Every structure is written in C-alpha cells, then in structure tokens.
mmCIF file of N, CA and C in Angstrom:
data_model
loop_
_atom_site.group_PDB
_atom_site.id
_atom_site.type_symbol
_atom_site.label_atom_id
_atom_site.label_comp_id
_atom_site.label_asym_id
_atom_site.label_seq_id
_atom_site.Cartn_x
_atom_site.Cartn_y
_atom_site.Cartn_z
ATOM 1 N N UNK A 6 2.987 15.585 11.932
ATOM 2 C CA UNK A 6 3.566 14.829 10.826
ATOM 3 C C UNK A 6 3.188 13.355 10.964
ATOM 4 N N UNK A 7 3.343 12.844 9.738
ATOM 5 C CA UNK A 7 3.107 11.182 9.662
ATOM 6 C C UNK A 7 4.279 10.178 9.717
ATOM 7 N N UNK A 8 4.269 9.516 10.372
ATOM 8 C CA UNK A 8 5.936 8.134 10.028
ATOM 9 C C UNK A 8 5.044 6.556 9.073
ATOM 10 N N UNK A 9 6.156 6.477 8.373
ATOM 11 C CA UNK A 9 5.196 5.009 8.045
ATOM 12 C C UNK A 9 6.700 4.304 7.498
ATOM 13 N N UNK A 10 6.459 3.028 8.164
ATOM 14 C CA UNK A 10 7.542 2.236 8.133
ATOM 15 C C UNK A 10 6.660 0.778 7.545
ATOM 16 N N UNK A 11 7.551 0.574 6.664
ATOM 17 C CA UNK A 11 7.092 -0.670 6.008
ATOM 18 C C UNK A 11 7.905 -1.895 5.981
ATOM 19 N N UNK A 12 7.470 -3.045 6.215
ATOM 20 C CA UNK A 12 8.643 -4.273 6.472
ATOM 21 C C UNK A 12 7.773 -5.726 6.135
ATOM 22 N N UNK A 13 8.280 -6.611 5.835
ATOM 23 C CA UNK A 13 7.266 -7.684 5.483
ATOM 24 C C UNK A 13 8.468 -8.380 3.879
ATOM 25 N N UNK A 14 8.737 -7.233 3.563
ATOM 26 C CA UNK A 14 9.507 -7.487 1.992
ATOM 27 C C UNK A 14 10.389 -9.154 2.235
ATOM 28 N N UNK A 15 10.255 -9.990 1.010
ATOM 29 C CA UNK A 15 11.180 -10.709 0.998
ATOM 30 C C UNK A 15 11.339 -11.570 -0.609
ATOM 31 N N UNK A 16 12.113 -12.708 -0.442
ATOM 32 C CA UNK A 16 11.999 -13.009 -1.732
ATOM 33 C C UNK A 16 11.436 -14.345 -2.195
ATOM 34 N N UNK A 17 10.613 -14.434 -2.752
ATOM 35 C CA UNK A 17 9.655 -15.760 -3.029
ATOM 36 C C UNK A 17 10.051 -16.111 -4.100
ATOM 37 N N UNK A 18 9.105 -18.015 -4.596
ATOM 38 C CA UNK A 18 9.110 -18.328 -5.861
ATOM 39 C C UNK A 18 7.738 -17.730 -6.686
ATOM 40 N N UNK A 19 7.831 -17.516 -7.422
ATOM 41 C CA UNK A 19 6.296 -17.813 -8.209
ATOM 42 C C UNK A 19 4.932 -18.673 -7.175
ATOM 43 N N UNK A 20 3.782 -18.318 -7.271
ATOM 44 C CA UNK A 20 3.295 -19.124 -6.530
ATOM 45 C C UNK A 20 2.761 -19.027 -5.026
ATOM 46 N N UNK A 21 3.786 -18.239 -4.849
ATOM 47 C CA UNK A 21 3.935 -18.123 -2.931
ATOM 48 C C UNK A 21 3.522 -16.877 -2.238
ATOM 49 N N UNK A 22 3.176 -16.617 -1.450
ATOM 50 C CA UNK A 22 2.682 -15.555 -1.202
ATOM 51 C C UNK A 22 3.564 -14.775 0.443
ATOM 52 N N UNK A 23 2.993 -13.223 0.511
ATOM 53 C CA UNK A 23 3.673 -12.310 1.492
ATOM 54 C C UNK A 23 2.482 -11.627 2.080
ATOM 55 N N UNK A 24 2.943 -11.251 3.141
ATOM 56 C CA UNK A 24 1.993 -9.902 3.527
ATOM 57 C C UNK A 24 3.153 -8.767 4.529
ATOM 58 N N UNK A 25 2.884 -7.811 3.244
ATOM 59 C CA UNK A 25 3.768 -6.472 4.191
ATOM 60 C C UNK A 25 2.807 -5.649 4.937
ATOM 61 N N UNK A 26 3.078 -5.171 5.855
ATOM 62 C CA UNK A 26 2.901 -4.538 7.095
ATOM 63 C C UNK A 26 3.613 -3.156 6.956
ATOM 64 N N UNK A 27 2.834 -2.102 7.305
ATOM 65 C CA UNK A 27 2.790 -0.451 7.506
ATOM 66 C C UNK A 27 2.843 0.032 8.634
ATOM 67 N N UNK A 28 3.557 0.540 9.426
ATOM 68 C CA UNK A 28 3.526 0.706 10.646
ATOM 69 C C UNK A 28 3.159 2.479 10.390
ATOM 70 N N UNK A 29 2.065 2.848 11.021
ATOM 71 C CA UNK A 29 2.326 4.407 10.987
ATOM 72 C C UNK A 29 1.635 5.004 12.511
ATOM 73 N N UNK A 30 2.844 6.195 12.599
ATOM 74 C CA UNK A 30 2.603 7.044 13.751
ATOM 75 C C UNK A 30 2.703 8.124 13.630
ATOM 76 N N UNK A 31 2.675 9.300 14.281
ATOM 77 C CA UNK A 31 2.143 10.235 14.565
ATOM 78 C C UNK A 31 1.086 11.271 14.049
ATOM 79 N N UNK A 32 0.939 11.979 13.608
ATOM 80 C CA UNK A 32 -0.801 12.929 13.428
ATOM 81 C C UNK A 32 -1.563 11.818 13.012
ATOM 82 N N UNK A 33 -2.825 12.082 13.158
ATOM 83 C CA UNK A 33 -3.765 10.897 13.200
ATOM 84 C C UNK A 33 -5.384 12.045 12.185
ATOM 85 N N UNK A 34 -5.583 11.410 11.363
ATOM 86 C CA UNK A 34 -6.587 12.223 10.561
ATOM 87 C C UNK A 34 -8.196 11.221 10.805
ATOM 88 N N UNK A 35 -8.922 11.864 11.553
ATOM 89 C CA UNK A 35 -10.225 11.222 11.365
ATOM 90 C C UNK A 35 -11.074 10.613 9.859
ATOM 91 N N UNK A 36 -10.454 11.094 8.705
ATOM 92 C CA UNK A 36 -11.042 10.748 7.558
ATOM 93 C C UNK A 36 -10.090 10.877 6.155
ATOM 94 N N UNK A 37 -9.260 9.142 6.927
ATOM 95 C CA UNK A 37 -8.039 9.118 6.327
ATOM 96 C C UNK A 37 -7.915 8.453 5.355
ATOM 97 N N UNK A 38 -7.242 8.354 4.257
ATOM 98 C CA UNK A 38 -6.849 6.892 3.493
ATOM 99 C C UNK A 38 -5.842 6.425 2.935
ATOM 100 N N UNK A 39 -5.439 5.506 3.666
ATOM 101 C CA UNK A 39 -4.119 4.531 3.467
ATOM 102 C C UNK A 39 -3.898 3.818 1.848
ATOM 103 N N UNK A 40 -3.047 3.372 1.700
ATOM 104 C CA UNK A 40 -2.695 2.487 0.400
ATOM 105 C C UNK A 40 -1.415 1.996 0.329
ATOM 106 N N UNK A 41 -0.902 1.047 -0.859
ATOM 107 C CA UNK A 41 0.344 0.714 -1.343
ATOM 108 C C UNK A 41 0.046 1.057 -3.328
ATOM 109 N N UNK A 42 1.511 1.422 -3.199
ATOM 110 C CA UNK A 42 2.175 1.215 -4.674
ATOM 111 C C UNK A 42 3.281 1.080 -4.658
ATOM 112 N N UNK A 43 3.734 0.755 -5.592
ATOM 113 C CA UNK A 43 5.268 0.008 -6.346
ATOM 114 C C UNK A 43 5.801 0.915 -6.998
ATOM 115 N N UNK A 44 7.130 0.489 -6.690
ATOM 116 C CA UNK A 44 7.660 1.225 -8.100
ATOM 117 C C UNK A 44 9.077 -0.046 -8.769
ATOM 118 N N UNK A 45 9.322 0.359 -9.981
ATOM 119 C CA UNK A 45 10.566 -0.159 -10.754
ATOM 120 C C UNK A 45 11.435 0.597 -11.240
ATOM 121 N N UNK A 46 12.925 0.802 -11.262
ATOM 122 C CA UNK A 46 13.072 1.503 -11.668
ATOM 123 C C UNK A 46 13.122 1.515 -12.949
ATOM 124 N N UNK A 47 13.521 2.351 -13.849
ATOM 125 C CA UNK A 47 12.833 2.494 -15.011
ATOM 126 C C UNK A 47 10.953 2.763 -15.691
ATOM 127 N N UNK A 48 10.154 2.047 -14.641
ATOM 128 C CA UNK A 48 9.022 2.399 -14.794
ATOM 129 C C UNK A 48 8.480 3.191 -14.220
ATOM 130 N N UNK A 49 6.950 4.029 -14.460
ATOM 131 C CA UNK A 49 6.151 4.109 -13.988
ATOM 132 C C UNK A 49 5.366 3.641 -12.606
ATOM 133 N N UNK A 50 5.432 4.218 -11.391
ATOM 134 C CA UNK A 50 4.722 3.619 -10.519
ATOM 135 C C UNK A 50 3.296 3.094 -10.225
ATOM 136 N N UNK A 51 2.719 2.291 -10.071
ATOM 137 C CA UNK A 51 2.225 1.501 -9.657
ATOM 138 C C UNK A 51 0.838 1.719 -8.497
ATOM 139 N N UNK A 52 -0.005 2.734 -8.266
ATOM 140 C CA UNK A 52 -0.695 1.869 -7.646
ATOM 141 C C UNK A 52 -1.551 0.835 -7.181
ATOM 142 N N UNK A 53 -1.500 0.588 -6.264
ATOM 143 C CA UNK A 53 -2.276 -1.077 -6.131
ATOM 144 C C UNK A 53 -3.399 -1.348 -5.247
ATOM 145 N N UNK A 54 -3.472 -0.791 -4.171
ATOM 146 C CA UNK A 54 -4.501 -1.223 -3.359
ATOM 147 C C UNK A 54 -4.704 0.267 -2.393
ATOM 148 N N UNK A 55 -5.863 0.335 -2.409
ATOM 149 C CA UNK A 55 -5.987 1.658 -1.262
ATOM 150 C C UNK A 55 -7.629 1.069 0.226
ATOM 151 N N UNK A 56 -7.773 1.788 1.057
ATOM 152 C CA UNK A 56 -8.763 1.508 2.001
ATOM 153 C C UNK A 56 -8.844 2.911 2.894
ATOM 154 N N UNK A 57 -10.470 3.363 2.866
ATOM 155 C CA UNK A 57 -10.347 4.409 3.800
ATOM 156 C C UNK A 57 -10.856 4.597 5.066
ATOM 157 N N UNK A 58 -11.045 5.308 5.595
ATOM 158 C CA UNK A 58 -12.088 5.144 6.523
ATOM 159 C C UNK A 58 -13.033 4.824 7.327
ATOM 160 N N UNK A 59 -14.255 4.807 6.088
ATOM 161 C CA UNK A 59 -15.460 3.693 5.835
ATOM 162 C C UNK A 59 -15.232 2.179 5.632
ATOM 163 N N UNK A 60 -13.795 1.905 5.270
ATOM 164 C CA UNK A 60 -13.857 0.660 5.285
ATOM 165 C C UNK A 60 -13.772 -0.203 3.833
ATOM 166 N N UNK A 61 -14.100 0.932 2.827
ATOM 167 C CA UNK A 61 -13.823 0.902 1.170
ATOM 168 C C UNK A 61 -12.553 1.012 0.934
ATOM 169 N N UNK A 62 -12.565 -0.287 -0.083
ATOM 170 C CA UNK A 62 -11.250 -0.710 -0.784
ATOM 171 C C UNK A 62 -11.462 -0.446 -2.178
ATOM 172 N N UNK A 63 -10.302 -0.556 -3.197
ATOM 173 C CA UNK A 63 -10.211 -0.398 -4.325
ATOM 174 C C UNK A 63 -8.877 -0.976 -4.602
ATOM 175 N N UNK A 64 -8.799 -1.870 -5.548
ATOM 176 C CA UNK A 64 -7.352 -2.199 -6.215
ATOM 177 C C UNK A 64 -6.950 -1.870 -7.497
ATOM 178 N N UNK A 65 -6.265 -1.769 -8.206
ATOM 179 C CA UNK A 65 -5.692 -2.224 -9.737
ATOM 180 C C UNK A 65 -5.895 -3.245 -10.197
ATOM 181 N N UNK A 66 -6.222 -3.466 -11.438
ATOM 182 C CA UNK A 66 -6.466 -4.922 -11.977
ATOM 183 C C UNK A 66 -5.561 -5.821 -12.129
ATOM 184 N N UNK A 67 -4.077 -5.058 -12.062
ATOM 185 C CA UNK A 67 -3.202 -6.123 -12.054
ATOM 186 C C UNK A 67 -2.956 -7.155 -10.606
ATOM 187 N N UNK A 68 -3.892 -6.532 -9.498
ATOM 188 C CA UNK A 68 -3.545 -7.073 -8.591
ATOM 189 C C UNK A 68 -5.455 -7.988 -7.898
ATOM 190 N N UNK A 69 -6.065 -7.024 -8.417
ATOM 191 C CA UNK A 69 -7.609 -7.886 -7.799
ATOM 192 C C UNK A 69 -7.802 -8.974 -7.764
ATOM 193 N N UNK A 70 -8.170 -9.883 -6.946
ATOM 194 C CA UNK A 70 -7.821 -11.301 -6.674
ATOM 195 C C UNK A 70 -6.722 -12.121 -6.600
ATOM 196 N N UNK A 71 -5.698 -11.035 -6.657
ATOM 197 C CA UNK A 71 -4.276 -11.581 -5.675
ATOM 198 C C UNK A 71 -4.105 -10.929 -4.245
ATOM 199 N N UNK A 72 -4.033 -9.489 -4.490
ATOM 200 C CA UNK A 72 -3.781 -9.343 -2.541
ATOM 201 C C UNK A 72 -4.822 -8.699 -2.132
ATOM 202 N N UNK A 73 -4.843 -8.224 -1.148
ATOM 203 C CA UNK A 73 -6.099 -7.869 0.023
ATOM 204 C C UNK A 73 -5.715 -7.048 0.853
ATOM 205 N N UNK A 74 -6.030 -5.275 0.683
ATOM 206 C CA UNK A 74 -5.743 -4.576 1.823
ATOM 207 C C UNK A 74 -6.469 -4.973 3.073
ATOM 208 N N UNK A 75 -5.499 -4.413 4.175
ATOM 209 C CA UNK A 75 -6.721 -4.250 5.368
ATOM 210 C C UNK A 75 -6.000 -3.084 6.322
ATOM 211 N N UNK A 76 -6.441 -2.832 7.128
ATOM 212 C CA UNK A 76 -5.801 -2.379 8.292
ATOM 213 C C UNK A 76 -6.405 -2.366 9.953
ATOM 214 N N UNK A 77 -5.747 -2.236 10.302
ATOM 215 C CA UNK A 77 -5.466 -3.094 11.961
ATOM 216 C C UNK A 77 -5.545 -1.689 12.417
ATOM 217 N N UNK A 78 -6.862 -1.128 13.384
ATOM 218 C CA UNK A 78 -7.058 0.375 13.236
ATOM 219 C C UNK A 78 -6.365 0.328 15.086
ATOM 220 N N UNK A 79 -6.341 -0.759 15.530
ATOM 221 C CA UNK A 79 -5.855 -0.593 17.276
ATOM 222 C C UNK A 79 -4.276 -0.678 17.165
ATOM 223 N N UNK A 80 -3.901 -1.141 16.106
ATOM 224 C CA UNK A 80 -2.280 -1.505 16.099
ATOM 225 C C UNK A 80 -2.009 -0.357 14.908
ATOM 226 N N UNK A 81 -2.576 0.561 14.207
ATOM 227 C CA UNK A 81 -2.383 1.299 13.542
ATOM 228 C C UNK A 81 -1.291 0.771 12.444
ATOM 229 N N UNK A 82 -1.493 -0.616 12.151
ATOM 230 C CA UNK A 82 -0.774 -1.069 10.884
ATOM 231 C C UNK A 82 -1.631 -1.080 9.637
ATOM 232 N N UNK A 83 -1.226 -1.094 8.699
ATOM 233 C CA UNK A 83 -1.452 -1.840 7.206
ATOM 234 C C UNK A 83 -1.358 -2.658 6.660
ATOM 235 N N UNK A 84 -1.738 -3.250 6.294
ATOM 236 C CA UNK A 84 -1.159 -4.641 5.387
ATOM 237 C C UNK A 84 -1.560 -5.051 3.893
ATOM 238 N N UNK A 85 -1.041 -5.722 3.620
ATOM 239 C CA UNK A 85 -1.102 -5.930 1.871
ATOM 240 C C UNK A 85 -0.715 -7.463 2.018
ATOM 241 N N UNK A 86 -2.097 -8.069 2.033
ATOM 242 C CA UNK A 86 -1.893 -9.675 1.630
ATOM 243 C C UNK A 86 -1.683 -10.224 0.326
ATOM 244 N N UNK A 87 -0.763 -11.117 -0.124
ATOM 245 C CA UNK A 87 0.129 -10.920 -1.526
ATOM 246 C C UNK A 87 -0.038 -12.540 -2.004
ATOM 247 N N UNK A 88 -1.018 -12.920 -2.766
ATOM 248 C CA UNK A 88 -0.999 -14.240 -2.907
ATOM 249 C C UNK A 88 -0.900 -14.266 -4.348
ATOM 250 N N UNK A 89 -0.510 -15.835 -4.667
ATOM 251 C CA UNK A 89 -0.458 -15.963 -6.245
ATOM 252 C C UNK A 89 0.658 -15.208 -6.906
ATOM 253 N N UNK A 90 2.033 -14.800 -6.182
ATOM 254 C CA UNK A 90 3.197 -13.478 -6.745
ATOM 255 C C UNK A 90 3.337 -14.188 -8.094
ATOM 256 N N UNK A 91 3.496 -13.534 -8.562
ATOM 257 C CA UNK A 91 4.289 -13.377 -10.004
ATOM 258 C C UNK A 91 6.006 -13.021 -9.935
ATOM 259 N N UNK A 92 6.282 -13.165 -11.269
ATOM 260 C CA UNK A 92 7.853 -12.634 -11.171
ATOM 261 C C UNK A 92 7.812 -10.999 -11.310
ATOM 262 N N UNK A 93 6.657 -10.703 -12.082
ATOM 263 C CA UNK A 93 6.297 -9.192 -12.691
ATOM 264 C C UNK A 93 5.763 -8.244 -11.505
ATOM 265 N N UNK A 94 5.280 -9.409 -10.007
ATOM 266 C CA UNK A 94 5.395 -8.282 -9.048
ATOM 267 C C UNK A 94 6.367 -7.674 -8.357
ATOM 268 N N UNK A 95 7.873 -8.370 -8.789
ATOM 269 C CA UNK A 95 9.165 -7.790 -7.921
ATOM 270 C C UNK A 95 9.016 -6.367 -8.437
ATOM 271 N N UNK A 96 9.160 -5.536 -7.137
ATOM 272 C CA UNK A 96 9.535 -4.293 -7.170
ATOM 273 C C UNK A 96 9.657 -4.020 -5.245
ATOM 274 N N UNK A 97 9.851 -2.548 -5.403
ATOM 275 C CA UNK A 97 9.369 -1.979 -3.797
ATOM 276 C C UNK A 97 8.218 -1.348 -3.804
ATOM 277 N N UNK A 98 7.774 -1.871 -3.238
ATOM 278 C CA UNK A 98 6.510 -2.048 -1.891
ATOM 279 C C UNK A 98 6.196 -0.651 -1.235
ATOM 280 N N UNK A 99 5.548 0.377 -1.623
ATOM 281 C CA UNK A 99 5.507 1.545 -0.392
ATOM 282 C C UNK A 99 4.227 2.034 -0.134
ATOM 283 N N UNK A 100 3.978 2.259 1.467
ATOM 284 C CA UNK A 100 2.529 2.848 2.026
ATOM 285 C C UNK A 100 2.627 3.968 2.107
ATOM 286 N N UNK A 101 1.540 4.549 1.367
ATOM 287 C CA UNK A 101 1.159 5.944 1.576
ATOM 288 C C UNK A 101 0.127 6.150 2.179
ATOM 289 N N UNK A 102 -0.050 7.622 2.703
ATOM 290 C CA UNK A 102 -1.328 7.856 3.484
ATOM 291 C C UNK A 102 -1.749 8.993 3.399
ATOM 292 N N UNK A 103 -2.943 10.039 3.353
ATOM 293 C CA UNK A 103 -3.900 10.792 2.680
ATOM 294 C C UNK A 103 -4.920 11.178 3.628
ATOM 295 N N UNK A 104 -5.672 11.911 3.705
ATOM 296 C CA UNK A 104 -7.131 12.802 4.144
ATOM 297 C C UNK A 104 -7.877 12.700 3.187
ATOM 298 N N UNK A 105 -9.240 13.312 3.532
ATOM 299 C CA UNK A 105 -10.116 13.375 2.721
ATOM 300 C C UNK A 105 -10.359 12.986 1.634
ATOM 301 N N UNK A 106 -10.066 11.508 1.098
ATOM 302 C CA UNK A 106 -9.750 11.632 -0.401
ATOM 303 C C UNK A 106 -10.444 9.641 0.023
ATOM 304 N N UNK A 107 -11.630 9.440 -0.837
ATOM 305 C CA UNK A 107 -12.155 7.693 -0.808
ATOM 306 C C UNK A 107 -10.559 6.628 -1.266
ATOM 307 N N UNK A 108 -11.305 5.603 -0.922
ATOM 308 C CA UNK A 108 -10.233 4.743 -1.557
ATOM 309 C C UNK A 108 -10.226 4.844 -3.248
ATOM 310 N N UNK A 109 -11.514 4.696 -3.627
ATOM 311 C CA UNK A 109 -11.791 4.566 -5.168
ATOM 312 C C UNK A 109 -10.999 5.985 -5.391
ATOM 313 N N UNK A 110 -11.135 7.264 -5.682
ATOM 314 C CA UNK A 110 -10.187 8.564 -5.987
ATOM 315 C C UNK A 110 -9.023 8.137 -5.619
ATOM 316 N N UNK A 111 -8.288 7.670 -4.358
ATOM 317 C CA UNK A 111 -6.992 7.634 -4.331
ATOM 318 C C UNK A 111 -6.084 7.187 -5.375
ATOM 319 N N UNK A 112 -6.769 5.796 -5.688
ATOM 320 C CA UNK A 112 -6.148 4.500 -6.047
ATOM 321 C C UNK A 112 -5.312 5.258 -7.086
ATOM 322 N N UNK A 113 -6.068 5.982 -8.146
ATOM 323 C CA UNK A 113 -5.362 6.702 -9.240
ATOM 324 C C UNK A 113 -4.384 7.685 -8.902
ATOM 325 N N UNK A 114 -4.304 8.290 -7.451
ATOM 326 C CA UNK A 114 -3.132 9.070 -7.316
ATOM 327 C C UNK A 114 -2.220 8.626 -6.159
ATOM 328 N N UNK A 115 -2.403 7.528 -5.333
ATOM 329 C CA UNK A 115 -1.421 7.196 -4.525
ATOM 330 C C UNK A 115 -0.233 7.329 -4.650
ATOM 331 N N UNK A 116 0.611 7.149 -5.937
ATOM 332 C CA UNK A 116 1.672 7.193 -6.303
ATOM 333 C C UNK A 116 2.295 8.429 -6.950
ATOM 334 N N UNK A 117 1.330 9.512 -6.580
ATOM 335 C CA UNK A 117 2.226 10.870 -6.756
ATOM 336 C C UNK A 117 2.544 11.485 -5.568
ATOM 337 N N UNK A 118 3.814 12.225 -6.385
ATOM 338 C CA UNK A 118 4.342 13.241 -4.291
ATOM 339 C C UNK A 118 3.487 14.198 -4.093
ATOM 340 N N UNK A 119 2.797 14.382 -4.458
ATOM 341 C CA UNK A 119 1.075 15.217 -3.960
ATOM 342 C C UNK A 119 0.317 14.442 -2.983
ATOM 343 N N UNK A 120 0.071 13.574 -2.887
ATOM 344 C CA UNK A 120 -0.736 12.452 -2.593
ATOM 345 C C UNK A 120 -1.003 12.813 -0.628
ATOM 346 N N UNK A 121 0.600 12.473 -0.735
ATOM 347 C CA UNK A 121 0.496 13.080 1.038
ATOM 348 C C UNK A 121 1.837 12.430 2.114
ATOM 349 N N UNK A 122 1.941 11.207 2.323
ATOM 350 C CA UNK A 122 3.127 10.534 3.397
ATOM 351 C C UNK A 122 3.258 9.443 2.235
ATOM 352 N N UNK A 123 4.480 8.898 2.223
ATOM 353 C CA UNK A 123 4.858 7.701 1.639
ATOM 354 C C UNK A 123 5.779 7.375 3.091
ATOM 355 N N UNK A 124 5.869 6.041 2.734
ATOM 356 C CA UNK A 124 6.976 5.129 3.794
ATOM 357 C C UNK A 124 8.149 5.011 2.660
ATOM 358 N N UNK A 125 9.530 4.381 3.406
ATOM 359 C CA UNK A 125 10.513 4.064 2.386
ATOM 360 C C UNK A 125 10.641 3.024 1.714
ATOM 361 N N UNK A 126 9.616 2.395 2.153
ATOM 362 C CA UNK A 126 9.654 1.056 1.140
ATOM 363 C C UNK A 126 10.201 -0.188 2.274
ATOM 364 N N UNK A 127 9.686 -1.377 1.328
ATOM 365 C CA UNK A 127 10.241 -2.731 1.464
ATOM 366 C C UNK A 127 10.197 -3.654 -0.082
ATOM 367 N N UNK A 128 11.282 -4.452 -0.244
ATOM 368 C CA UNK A 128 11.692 -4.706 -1.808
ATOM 369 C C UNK A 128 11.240 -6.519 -1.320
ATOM 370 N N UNK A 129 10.293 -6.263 -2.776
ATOM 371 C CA UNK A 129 9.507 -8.267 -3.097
ATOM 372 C C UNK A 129 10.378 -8.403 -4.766
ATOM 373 N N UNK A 130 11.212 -9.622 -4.190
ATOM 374 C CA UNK A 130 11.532 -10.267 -5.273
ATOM 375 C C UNK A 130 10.917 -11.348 -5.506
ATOM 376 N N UNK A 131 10.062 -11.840 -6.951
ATOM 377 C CA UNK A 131 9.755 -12.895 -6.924
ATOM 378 C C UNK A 131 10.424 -13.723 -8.157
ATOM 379 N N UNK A 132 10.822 -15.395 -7.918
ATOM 380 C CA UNK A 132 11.499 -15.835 -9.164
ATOM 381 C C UNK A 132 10.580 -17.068 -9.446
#
C-alpha cells in the first residue's frame, strides 16, 4: 500500500506564495506518477500539476507559470511551488500517486478515485 501525507497548507494574501510538501511511504512503483489537485466544495476538482518518472511535467492552465512540481526522489517528498496565489486558488491541496500512466495522461485524471492513492489534503486560503 501507499501513505501520502500532505502539509505545507496555510493562509496567504494575494501575491504571496507556498510550497506544499507530500510525504509518501510505503510500496514503491518503478514507473510511477505523482501529482496534486484541488478540490472546493461545491465544485468540480481540479487537477493541477503532475511529474513522472522520466522527469515530465504537465500542469493546467490555470496554474502554468504560477507553481512548479518537483520531487525529492531521496526524501521521497513532493512538492508544489505556489507563486503569484490568487484568492480563486483557496481550496485543499491533495497528492495523488499512480503507475504506469505519463504525467501528460495523468494530469486529466488525477482527480478521480480510479486514479490510484490520494493523501488527505492540506487547506490554502488565499485573501
């Protein structure tokens, strides 16, 4: 099984920026791919940024040239660098994680319970 714990969440102005952090442990997939999406309630979720394997990223347009996946493959974290927030990015924050599947294919399904591990979240308010 997979754990993924997410923490980093907090609450900014407009302007200011975050970076949440993914902590994940146990089974380990040689040809994996990580991501974040959001959710609101009332809306539709969100995904936003994915990275696999190879090292390929893919974002959403609502977010390209604001944050920046990466991941930290010796510390087995994630991260989501968050610059330029908006008020329209408050929501929660959650990492999911996947097999066989590029970053570009994920991006469009990260945010279904098919997908594979989600974390429980961390909540970005921005005002």
């Amino acid at each position: 099984d997979v754990q993924l714990v997410e923490s980093g969440g907090d609450s900014v102005q407009a302007g200011g920026s975050l970076r949440l952090s993914c902590a994940h442990s146990g089974r380990t997939y040689s040809r994996w791919c990580m991501g974040w999406f959001r959710e609101v309630s009332g809306k539709e979720r969100e995904g936003l940024a994915t990275i696999d394997y190879s090292g390929m990223t893919a974002y959403a347009d609502s977010v390209k040239g604001r944050f920046t996946i990466s991941k930290d493959n010796n510390k087995n974290i994630l991260y989501l660098q968050m610059d330029n927030l908006k008020p329209e990015d408050s929501a929660t924050y959650r990492c999911a994680a996947s097999w066989d599947v590029t970053a570009v294919a994920a991006l469009s399904n990260i945010a279904s319970p098919e997908f594979g591990y989600w974390g429980e979240g961390t909540q970005v308010t921005v005002s």
